[in-house]
Every structure is written in C-alpha cells, then in structure tokens.
Short mmCIF file of C-alpha atoms and ligand atoms in Angstrom, two decimals:
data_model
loop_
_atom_site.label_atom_id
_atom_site.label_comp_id
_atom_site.label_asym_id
_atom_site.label_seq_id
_atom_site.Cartn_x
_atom_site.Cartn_y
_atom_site.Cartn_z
CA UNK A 1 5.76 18.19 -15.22
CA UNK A 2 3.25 18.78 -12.65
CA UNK A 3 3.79 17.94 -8.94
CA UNK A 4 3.24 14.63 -8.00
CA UNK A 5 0.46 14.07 -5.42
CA UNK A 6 2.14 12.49 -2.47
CA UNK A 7 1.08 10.22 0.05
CA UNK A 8 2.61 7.98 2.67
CA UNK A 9 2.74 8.72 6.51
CA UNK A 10 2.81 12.51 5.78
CA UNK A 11 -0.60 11.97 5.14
CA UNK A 12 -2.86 13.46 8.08
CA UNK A 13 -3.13 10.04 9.92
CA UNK A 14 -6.95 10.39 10.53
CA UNK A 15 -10.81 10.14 9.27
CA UNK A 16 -12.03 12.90 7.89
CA UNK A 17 -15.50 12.84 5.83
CA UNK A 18 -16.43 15.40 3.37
CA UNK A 19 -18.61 14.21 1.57
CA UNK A 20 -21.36 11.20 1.42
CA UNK A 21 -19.19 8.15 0.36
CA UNK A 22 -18.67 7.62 -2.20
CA UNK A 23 -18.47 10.95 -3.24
CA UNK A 24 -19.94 12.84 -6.44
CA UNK A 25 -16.18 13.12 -8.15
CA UNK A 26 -16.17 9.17 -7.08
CA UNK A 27 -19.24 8.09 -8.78
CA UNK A 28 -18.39 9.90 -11.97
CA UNK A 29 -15.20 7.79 -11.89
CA UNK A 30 -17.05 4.72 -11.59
CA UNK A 31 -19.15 5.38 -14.42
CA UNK A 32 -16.09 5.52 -16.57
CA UNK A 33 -15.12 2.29 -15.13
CA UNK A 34 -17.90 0.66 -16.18
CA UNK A 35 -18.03 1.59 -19.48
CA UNK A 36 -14.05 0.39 -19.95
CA UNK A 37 -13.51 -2.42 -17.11
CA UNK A 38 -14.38 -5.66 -17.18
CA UNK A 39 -17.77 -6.56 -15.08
CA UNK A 40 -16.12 -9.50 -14.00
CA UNK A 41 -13.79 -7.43 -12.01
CA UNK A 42 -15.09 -6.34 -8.65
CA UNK A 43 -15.38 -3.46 -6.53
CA UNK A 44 -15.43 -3.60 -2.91
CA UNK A 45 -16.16 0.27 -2.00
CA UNK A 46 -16.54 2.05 -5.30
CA UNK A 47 -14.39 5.02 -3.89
CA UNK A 48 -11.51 6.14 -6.13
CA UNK A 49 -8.15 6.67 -4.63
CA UNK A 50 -5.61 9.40 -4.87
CA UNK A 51 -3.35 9.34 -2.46
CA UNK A 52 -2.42 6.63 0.60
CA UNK A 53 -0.52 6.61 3.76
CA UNK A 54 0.36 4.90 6.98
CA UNK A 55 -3.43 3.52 7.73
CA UNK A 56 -5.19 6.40 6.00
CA UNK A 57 -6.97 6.38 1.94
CA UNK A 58 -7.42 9.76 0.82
CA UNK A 59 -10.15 9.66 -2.31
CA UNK A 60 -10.97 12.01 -4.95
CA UNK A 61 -13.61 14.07 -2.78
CA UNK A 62 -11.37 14.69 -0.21
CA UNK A 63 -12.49 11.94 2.44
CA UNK A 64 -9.99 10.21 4.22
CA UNK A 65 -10.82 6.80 5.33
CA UNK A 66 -9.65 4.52 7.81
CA UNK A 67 -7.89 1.77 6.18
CA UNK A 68 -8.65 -1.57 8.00
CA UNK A 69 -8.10 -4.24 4.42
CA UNK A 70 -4.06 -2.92 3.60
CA UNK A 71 -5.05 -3.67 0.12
CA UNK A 72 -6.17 -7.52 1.53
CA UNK A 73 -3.07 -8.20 3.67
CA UNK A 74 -0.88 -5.88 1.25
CA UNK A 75 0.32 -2.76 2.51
CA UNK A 76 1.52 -4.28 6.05
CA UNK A 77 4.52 -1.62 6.24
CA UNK A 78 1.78 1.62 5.08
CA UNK A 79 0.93 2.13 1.91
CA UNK A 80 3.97 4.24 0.06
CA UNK A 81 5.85 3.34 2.79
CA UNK A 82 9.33 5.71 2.76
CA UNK A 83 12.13 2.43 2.60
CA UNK A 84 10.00 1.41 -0.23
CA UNK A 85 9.01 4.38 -2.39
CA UNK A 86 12.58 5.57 -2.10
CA UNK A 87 14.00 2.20 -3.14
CA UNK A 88 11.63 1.71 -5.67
CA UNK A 89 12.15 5.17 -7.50
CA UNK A 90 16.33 4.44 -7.05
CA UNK A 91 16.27 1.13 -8.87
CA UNK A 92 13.36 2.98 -11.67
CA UNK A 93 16.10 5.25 -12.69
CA UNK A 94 18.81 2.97 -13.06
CA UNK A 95 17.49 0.49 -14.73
CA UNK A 96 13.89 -1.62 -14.84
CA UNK A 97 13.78 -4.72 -15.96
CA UNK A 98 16.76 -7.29 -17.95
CA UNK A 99 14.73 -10.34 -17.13
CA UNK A 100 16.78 -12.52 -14.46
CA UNK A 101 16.75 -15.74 -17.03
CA UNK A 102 18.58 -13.39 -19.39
CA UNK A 103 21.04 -11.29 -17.55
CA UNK A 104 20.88 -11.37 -13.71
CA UNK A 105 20.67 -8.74 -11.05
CA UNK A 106 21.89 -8.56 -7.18
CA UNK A 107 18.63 -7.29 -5.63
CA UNK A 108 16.72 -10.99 -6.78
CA UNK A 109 19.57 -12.86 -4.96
CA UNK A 110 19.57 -10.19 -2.02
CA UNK A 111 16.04 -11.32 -1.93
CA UNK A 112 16.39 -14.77 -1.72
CA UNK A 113 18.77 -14.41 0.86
CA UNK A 114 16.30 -12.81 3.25
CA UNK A 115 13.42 -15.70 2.36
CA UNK A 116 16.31 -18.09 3.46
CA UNK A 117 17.07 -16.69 6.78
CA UNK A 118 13.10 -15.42 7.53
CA UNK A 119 10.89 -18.40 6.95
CA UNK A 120 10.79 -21.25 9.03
CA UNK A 121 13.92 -23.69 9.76
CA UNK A 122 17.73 -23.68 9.34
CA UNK A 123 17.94 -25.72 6.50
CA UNK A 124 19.98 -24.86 3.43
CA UNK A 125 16.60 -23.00 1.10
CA UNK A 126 16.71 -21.77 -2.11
CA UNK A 127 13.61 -19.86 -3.32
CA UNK A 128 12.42 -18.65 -6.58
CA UNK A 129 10.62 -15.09 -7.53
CA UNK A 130 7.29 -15.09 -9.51
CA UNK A 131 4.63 -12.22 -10.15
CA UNK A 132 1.02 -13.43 -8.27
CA UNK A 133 0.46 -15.98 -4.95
CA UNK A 134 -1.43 -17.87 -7.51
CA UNK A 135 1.94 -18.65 -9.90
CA UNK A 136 3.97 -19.01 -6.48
CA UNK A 137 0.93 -21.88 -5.67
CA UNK A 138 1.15 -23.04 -8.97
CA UNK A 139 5.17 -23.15 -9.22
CA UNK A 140 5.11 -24.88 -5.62
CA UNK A 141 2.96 -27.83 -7.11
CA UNK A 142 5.23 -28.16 -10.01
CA UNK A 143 8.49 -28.35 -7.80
CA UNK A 144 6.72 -30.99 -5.55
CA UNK A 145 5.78 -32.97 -8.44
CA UNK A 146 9.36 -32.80 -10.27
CA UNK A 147 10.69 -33.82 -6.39
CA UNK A 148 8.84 -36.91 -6.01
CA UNK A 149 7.76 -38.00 -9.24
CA UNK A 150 3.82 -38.13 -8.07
CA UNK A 151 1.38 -36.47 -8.92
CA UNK A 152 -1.59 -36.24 -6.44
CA UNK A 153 -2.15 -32.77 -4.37
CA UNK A 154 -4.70 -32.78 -0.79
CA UNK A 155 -5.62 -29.18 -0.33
CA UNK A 156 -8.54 -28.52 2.52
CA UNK A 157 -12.00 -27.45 2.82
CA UNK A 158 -12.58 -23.75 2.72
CA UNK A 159 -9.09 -23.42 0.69
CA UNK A 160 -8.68 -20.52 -1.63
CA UNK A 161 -5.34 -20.53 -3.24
CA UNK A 162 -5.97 -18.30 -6.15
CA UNK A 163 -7.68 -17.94 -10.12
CA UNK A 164 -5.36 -19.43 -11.98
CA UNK A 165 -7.07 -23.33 -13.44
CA UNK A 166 -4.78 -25.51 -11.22
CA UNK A 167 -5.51 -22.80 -8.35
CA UNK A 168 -8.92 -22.36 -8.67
CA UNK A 169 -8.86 -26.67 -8.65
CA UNK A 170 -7.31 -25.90 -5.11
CA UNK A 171 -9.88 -23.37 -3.94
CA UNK A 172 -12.47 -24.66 -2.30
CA UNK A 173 -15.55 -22.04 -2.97
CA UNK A 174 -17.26 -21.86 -6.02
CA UNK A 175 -18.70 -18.75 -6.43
CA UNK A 176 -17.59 -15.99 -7.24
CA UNK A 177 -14.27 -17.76 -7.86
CA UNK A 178 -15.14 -20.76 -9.67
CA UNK A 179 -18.54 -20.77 -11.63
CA UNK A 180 -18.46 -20.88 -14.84
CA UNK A 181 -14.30 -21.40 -15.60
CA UNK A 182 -14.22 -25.40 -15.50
CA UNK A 183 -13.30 -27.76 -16.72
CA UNK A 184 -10.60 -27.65 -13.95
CA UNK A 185 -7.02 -28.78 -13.45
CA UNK A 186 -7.36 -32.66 -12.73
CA UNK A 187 -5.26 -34.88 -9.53
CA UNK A 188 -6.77 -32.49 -6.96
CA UNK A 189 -8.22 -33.99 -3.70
CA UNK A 190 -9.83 -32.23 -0.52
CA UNK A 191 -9.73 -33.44 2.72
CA UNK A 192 -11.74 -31.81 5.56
CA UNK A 193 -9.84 -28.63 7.42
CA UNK A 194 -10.30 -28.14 11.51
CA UNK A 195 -12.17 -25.28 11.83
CA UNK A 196 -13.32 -24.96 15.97
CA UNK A 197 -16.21 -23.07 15.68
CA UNK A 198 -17.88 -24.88 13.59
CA UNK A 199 -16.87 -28.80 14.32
CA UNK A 200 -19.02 -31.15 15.93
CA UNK A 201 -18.12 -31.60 19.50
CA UNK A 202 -14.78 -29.63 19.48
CA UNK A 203 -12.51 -32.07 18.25
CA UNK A 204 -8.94 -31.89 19.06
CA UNK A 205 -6.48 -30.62 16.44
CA UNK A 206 -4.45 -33.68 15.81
CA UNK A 207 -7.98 -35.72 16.01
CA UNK A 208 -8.93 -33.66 12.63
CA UNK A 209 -5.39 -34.11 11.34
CA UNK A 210 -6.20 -37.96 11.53
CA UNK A 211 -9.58 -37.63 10.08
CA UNK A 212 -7.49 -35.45 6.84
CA UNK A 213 -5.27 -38.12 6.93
CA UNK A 214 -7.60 -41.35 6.85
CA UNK A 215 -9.35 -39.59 3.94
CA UNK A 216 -5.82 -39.19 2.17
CA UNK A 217 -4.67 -42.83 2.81
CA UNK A 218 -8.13 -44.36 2.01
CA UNK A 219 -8.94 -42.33 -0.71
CA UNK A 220 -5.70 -41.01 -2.29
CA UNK A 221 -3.00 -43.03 -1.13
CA UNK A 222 -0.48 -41.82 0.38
CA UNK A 223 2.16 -43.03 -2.13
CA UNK A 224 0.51 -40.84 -4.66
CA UNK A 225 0.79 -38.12 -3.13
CA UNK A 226 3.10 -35.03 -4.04
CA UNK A 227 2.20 -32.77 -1.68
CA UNK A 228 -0.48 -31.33 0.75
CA UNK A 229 -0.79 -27.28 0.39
CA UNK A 230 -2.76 -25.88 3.22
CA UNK A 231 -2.92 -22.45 4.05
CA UNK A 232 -1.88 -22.13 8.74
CA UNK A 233 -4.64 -19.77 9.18
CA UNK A 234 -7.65 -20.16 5.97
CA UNK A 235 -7.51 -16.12 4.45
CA UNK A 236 -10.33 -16.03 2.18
CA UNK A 237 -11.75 -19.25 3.73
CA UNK A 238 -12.77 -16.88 7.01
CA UNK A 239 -9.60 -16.66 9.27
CA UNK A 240 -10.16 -20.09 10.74
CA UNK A 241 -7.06 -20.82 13.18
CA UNK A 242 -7.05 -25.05 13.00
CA UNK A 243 -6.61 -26.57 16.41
CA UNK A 244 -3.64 -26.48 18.11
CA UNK A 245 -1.88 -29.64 16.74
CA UNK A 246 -3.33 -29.68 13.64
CA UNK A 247 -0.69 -29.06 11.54
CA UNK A 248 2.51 -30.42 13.16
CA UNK A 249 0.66 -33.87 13.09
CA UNK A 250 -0.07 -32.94 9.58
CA UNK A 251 3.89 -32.30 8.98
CA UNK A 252 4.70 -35.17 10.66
CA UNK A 253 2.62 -37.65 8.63
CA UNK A 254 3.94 -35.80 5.02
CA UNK A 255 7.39 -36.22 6.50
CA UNK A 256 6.83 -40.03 7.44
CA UNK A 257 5.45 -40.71 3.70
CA UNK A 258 7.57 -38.69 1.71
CA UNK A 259 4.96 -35.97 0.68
CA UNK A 260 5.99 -32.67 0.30
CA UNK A 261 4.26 -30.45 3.05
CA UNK A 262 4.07 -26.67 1.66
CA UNK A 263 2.42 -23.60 3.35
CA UNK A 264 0.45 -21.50 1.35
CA UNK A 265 1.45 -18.31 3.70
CA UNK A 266 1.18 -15.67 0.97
CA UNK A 267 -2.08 -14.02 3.26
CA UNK A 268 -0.03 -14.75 7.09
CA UNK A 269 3.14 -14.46 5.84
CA UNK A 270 5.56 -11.27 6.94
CA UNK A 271 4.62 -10.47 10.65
CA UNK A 272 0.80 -10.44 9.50
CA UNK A 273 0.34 -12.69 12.43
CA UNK A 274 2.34 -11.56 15.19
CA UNK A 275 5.22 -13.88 13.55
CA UNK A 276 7.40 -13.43 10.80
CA UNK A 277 5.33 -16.66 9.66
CA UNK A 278 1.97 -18.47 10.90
CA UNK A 279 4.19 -21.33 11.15
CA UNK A 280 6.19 -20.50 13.79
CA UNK A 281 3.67 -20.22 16.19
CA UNK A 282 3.65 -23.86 16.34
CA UNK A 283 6.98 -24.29 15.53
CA UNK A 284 5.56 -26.15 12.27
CA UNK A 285 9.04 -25.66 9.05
CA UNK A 286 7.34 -26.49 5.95
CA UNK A 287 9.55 -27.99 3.02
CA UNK A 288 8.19 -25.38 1.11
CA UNK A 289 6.56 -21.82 1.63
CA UNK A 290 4.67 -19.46 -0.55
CA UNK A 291 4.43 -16.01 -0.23
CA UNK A 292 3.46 -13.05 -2.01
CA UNK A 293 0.74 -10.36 -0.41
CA UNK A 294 3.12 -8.61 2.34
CA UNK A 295 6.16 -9.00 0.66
CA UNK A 296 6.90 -6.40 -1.06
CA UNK A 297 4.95 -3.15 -0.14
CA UNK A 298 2.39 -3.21 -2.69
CA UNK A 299 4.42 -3.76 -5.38
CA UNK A 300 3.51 -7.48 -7.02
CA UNK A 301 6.22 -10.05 -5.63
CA UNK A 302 5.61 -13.64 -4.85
CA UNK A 303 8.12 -16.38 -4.24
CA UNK A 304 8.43 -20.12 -3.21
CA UNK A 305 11.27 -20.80 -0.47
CA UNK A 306 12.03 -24.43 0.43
CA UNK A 307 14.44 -27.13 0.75
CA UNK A 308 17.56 -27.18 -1.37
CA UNK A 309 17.27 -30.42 -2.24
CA UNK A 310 13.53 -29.87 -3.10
CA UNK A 311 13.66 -26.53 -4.97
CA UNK A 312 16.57 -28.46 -6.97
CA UNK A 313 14.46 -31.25 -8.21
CA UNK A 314 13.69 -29.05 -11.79
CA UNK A 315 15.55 -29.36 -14.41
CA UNK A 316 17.55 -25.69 -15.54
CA UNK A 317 14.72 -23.76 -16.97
CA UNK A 318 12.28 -25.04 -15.72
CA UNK A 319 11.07 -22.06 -13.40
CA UNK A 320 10.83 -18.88 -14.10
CA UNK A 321 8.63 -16.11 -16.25
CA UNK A 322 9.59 -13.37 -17.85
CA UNK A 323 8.73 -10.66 -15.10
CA UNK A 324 9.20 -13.15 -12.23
CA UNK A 325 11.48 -11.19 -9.58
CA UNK A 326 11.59 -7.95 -11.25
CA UNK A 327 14.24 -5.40 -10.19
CA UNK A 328 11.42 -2.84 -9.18
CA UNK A 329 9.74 -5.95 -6.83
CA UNK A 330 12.73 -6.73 -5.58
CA UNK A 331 13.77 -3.26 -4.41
CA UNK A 332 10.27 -2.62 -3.04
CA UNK A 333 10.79 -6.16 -0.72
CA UNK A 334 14.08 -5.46 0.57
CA UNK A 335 12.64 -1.94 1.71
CA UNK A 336 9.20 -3.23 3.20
CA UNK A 337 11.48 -6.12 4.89
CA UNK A 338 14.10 -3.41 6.12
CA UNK A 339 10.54 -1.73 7.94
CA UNK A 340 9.49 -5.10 9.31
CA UNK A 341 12.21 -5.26 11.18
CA UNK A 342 13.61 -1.93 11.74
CA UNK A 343 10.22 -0.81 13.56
CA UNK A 344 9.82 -4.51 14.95
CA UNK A 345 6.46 -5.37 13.02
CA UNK A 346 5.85 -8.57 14.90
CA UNK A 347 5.32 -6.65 17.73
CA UNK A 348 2.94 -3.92 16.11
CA UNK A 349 1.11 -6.85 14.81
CA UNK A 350 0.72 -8.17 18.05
CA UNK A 351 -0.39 -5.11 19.82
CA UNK A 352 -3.08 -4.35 17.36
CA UNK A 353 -4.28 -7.99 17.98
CA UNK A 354 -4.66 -7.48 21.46
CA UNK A 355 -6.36 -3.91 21.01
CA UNK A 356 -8.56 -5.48 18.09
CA UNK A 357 -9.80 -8.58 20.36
CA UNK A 358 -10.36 -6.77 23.10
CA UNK A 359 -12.93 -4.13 21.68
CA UNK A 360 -14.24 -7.12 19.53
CA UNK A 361 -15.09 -9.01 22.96
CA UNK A 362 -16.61 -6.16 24.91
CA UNK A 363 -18.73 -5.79 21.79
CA UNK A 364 -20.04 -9.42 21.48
CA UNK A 365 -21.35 -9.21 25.04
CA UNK A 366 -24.14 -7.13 24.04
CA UNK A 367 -24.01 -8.45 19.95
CA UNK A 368 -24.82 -12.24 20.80
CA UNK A 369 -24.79 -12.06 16.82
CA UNK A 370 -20.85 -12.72 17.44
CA UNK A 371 -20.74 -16.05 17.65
CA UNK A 372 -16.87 -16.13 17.45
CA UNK A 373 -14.31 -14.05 17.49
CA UNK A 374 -10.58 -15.75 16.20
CA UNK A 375 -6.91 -15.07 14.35
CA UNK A 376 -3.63 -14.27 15.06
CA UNK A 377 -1.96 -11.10 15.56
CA UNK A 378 -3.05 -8.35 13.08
CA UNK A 379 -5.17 -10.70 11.41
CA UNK A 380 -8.66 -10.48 12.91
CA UNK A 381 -12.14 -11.70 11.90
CA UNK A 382 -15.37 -12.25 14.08
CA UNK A 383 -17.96 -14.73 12.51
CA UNK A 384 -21.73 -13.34 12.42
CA UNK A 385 -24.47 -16.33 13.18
CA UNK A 386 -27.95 -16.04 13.25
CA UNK A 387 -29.79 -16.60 17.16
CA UNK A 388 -28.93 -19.92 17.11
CA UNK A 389 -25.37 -19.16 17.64
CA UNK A 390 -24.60 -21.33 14.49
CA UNK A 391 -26.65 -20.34 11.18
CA UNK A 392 -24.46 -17.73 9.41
CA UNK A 393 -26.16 -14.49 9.00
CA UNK A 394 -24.44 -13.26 5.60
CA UNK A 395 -26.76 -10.28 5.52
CA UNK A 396 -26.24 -8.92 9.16
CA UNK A 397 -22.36 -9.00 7.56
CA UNK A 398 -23.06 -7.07 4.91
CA UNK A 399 -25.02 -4.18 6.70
CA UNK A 400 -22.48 -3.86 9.02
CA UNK A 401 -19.48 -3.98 5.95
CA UNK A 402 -21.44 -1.24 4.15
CA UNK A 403 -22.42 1.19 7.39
CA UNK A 404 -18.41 1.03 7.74
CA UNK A 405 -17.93 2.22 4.24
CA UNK A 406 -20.30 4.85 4.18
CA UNK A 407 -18.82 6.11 7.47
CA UNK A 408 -15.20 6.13 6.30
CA UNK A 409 -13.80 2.90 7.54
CA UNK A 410 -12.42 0.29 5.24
CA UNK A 411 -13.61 -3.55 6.02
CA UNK A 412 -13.49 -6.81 4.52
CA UNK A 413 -15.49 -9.60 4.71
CA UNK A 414 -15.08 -13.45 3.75
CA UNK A 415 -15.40 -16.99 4.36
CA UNK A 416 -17.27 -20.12 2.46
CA UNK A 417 -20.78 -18.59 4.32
CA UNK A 418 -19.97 -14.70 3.59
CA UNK A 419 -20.93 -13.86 7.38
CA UNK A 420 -17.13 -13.32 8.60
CA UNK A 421 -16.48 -9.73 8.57
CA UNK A 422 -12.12 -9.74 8.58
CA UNK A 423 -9.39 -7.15 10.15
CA UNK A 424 -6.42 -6.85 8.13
CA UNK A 425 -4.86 -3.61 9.48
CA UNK A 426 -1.14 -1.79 8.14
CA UNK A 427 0.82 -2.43 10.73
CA UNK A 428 2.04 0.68 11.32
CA UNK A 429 -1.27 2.23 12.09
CA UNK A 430 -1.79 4.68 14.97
CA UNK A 431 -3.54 3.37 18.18
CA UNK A 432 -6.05 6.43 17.62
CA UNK A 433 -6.87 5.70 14.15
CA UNK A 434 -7.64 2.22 14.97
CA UNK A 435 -9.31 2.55 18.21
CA UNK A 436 -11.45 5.12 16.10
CA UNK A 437 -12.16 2.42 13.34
CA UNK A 438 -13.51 -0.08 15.97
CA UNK A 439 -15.34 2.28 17.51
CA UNK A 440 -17.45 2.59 14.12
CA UNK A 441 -17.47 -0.96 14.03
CA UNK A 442 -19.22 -1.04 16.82
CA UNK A 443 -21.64 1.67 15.96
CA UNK A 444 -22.57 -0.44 13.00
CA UNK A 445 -23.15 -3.15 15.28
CA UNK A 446 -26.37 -0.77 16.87
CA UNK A 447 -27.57 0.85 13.66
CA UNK A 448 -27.54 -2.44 12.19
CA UNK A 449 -29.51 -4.33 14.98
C1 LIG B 1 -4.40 -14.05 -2.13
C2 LIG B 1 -4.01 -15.47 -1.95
C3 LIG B 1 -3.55 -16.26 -3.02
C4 LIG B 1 -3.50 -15.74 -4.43
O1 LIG B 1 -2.64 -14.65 -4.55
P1 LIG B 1 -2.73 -13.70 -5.86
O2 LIG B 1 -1.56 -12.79 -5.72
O3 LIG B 1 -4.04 -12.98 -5.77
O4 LIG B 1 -2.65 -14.59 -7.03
C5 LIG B 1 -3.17 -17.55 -2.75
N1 LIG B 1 -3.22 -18.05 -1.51
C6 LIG B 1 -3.65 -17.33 -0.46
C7 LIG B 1 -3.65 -17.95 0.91
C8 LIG B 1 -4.08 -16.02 -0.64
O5 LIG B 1 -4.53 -15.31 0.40
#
C-alpha cells in the first residue's frame, strides 16, 4: 500500500502559487470530469484537490490556496481536522455501518445528547440523525405536520433550503436551483423576509415581522399553519441579518397560534456565527432546529433537534433512512464538536469577524461599489451595487470572485441578485493567512475597477 497523502494543519499554513490556476495537471482533470460527470453538477474553481488543512487547499500542481468557502460553511474545525480524522479512522476499523433502525450504536445517542445540551433552550429535546440539510428540512416539515395535524408551511423571500421537491418548494430562487424540476411540492407559502439594505425606508424588525405575519393570517390562516421554517441569517439568500426583532416577534406569534417555529440553522449553526447558534444572539429557542453543514467535519451529518413532545408526535418508524446517523458521521461530530469547544470556536469565529469587517470597511471607503457590508461572526458577505448605491452589479462580483481564484484565494458568492460576494472562513485559520486573503480581496477590488 502506498503512503497516504496527508493533510490537515501539518499542512504549510500559507499561499503558495506555482502555477497559473488552475494548473495544467488541473485542467487535464477537468477534462475527465466532463466526459464522466454530470453537466448539471457545478464547479466553482475547476482546481482539483489533493490534500487540505487548517485554512489551506493544496491542488494537484502544487498551489496552495487560501481557503475562505470551508467547503460552504463545512470544514469550520479545518479540513481533516486531528479529533476528527482520528475518530473517524477508529470507528472505520471497528465497525461501519449496522443501520441504527436495525441494531443501534452509542455514538448516535452520544450525538443526540450534545444537540440537546448545544442548541437553544433547556427544554427536554430529542433529535433525530439524517444524511443532507435538505432531508433534515424535509424531516422537520414532516414532524411539524404529524405535531399539529396541519398542513400549511410560510418559508421567506430569498429562502434556500435545499434540492430535494418539497425543498426546492421552500427555496425561494429559481435558477440555477429550480428551473426546469417542477411541478413542485404543493401547501408552500412565502411571506416577505427583512432584509435592511434593501427595504424601503428601514423598517424596524418586528414592523416586517407584522407585515410576514398579516400576509400569513390574511392569506394562509394561521390555523393552517404547521410551521414557519426560516433560516436567522439567509445563507444562499446573501447573508442578510433580519432586523433586530424580527424573529422573536416571529416566535412569539407561532407560539401564540400553535405553529411550530423551526430554524433552518444547518449554514449558522456550530459557532459559524460567533454563537454556538444564530439564535442565541437574540435569545430566539426554536421548537425545532436543523442542522447539518458544520456538524460533523466534512463528513455528511444532518439532524433535527426539538421539543420532546414535538419530535414525539410520529408514530415508531416513521423517521429514519437507512444511512441516517451513520457510525462514521457520528464519530466525525463528536470530534469536530470536541474542537469547537476545546479551542473555544465561538471566540475564533468572533475574532475573524472583527478582523474580516474591519478590512472590509477600510476597503469600501475608496470601493463606493460596497454598498453594504453585514453577518455575524465568521460569516461575512459585502453586497456589490452599481453607482446608485442600490442596482446590484452581478458582474463587478464575478470579476472580483474570479481575480481571487486565479490568485490563490478561495471565495464564494451568492444571493437572489448574484452581486454578494460571501466569507465563510475555517475557524481555525491563522490571522496571517487571512489577513493575506483580504488583502487579495482588496487587490481585486483595484484590478477590477
Ligand atoms: C446548504 C443548506 C441546506 C441544504 O443542505 P444540503 O446538505 O446541501 O442538503 C438547507 N438549508 C440551508 C440554510 C443551507 O445553507
């Protein structure tokens, strides 16, 4: 057996370039992709990886790149983190998968434990493991509906809440995610989302809660209603932050009508945000929580965590799947969750939001193009507008996206207009490495002018 290439924080934590990106040895690779992947599946920066670490990608020419995406909100704890690789490679060896419906297994339970005591309020919760954010979405409708015997679900404007047909019902943007795929799941209704930047005549956050919530009564009913899933800070939707007071009015009004008030936090969730949830930052407890993305390291983990009485509405076998909670996942979670707190993530998340904001700022005094600059913790976006500090200049976002790639720095962009450009950090990335990453940011702010 040959020696495996290894990666994690040994990994040289820093940019190095070698050749043009992507690279010859890259390109070849993507050739062979094309001729076997699907073209509906696609490629951000068409550079092929080899080996990952801390906030660094090494490819297959050599070039190490600044990782600034985690994998889209992934890798929080590094990318082959130790706790997890060495968890994950115990548990491989003794034994990989029984199928917790058939014969159970400690390390699901273990896992269930932590989602009890980490997500918002002291309530008794019981949670349940699934494979994607989009079956934890899915799972959470189906447990709201069993609950209280309704059937109607309010999701928001600029939602995205996965590709699945009753997710891609809940996500608000057609294309790419959309087009093409209906007809779609039916008993889906959209109220409007507070989203500052962009509102006319900054309306108060628990003014646009009662604008959601007219719409809702007027249009929906409230007695219909199952549940409203809303995402505290929109992920794919652009890294809008709703007004402060949004949601707890929100919460309050599901509470006073009996509709189930769940928190799509599979992008904030696990100290993404500064907090172990967005939630707490407004002190908002869900009945029920969804979470996937962070959880688990990079290995694919998602859950729903709620109410005992709630998450006991279904019938015995009625959740589940046959991978759902996997032995492999579940070792990979409790070691990313041992790092969260063991190095005190919160705070790293909270230190690179600072650091991030406060280049982004000195840059948008001489970018006017920055026409807002908004998240939580280590989850950053700016929003690019044209000069009159409203149209949204999609292609400005793009150059700057693609002089970042080609000078080894990993971005992300998003939102309903394509023109927010999004920060999504490991959080265990050196001050260095990052400080270096804006400062090419910023570069591709002048080239791009
Ligand atoms: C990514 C995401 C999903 C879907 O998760 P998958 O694992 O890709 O199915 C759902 N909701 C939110 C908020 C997300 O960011």
């Amino acid at each position: 057996m040959s020696n495996p290439i290894v990666g994690g924080p040994e990994l040289p934590q820093r940019r190095r370039l070698v050749t043009e990106i992507p690279g010859p040895v890259s390109r070849e690779r993507f050739a062979r992709r094309q001729q076997f992947v699907a073209g509906g599946v696609g490629t951000t920066l068409p550079v092929f990886i080899e080996a990952a670490g801390g906030g660094v990608l090494r490819d297959v020419d050599g070039n190490s790149l600044i990782d600034l995406a985690s994998g889209i909100a992934v890798t929080s704890v590094g990318n082959a983190a130790p706790p997890v690789a060495a968890r994950v490679s115990d548990q491989v060896r003794a034994f990989t998968h029984t199928c917790f419906m058939v014969t159970p297994y400690d390390s699901y339970v273990d896992v269930c434990e932590k989602l009890a005591q980490l997500t918002p309020g002291d309530h008794a919760k019981k949670s349940v493991l699934l494979n994607s954010g989009a079956e934890a979405v899915e799972n959470a409708v189906k447990i709201a509906r069993a609950y209280t015997g309704r059937d109607a679900v309010v999701v928001f404007d600029h939602a995205y809440h996965g590709r699945t047909n009753l997710t891609m019902a809940m996500t608000a943007k057609n294309m790419p995610y959309k087009q093409g795929f209906g007809p779609f799941a039916s008993a889906i209704y959209r109220a409007p989302m507070s989203y500052p930047f962009r509102e006319p005549g900054a309306i108060s956050g628990s003014a646009a809660a009662d604008r959601a919530i007219d719409l809702i009564d007027k249009q929906v009913g409230a007695a219909n209603v199952a549940c409203i899933v809303i995402e505290p800070i929109l992920g794919e939707g652009g890294f809008v932050v709703p007004a402060d007071g949004f949601l707890p009015r929100l919460a309050d009004w599901a509470r006073d009508n009996g509709v189930v008030f769940v928190a799509d936090e599979i992008q904030t969730g696990f100290c993404r945000t500064g907090a172990w949830f967005a939630c707490d930052h407004e002190g908002v407890v869900p009945d029920l929580i969804t979470t996937a993305k962070g959880i688990a390291g990079g290995l694919p983990l998602a859950a729903v965590t709620g109410r005992a009485e709630i998450m006991d509405a279904v019938h015995s076998g009625g959740l589940g799947g046959t991978y759902g909670g996997n032995p492999v996942t579940c070792a990979a979670a409790l070691g990313a969750i041992e790092v969260m707190q063991s190095q005190d993530l919160n705070a790293a998340a909270r230190r690179i939001g600072d650091l991030m904001v406060s280049r982004l700022e000195k840059l948008a005094e001489s970018h006017p193009t920055i026409g807002d600059i908004r998240g939580r913790g280590a989850m950053v976006a700016i929003e690019l507008v044209g000069p009159d500090g409203r149209t949204p200049d999609a292609a400005r976002t793009a150059a700057v996206s693609a002089y970042c790639h080609a000078h080894g720095v990993v971005t992300l962009t998003c939102g309903t207009y394509g023109n927010v450009l999004r920060f999504l950090p490991p959080l265990v990335i050196g001050e260095q490495l990052l400080a270096e990453g804006m400062d090419v940011l910023a570069e591709a702010f002048a080239a791009t002018a």
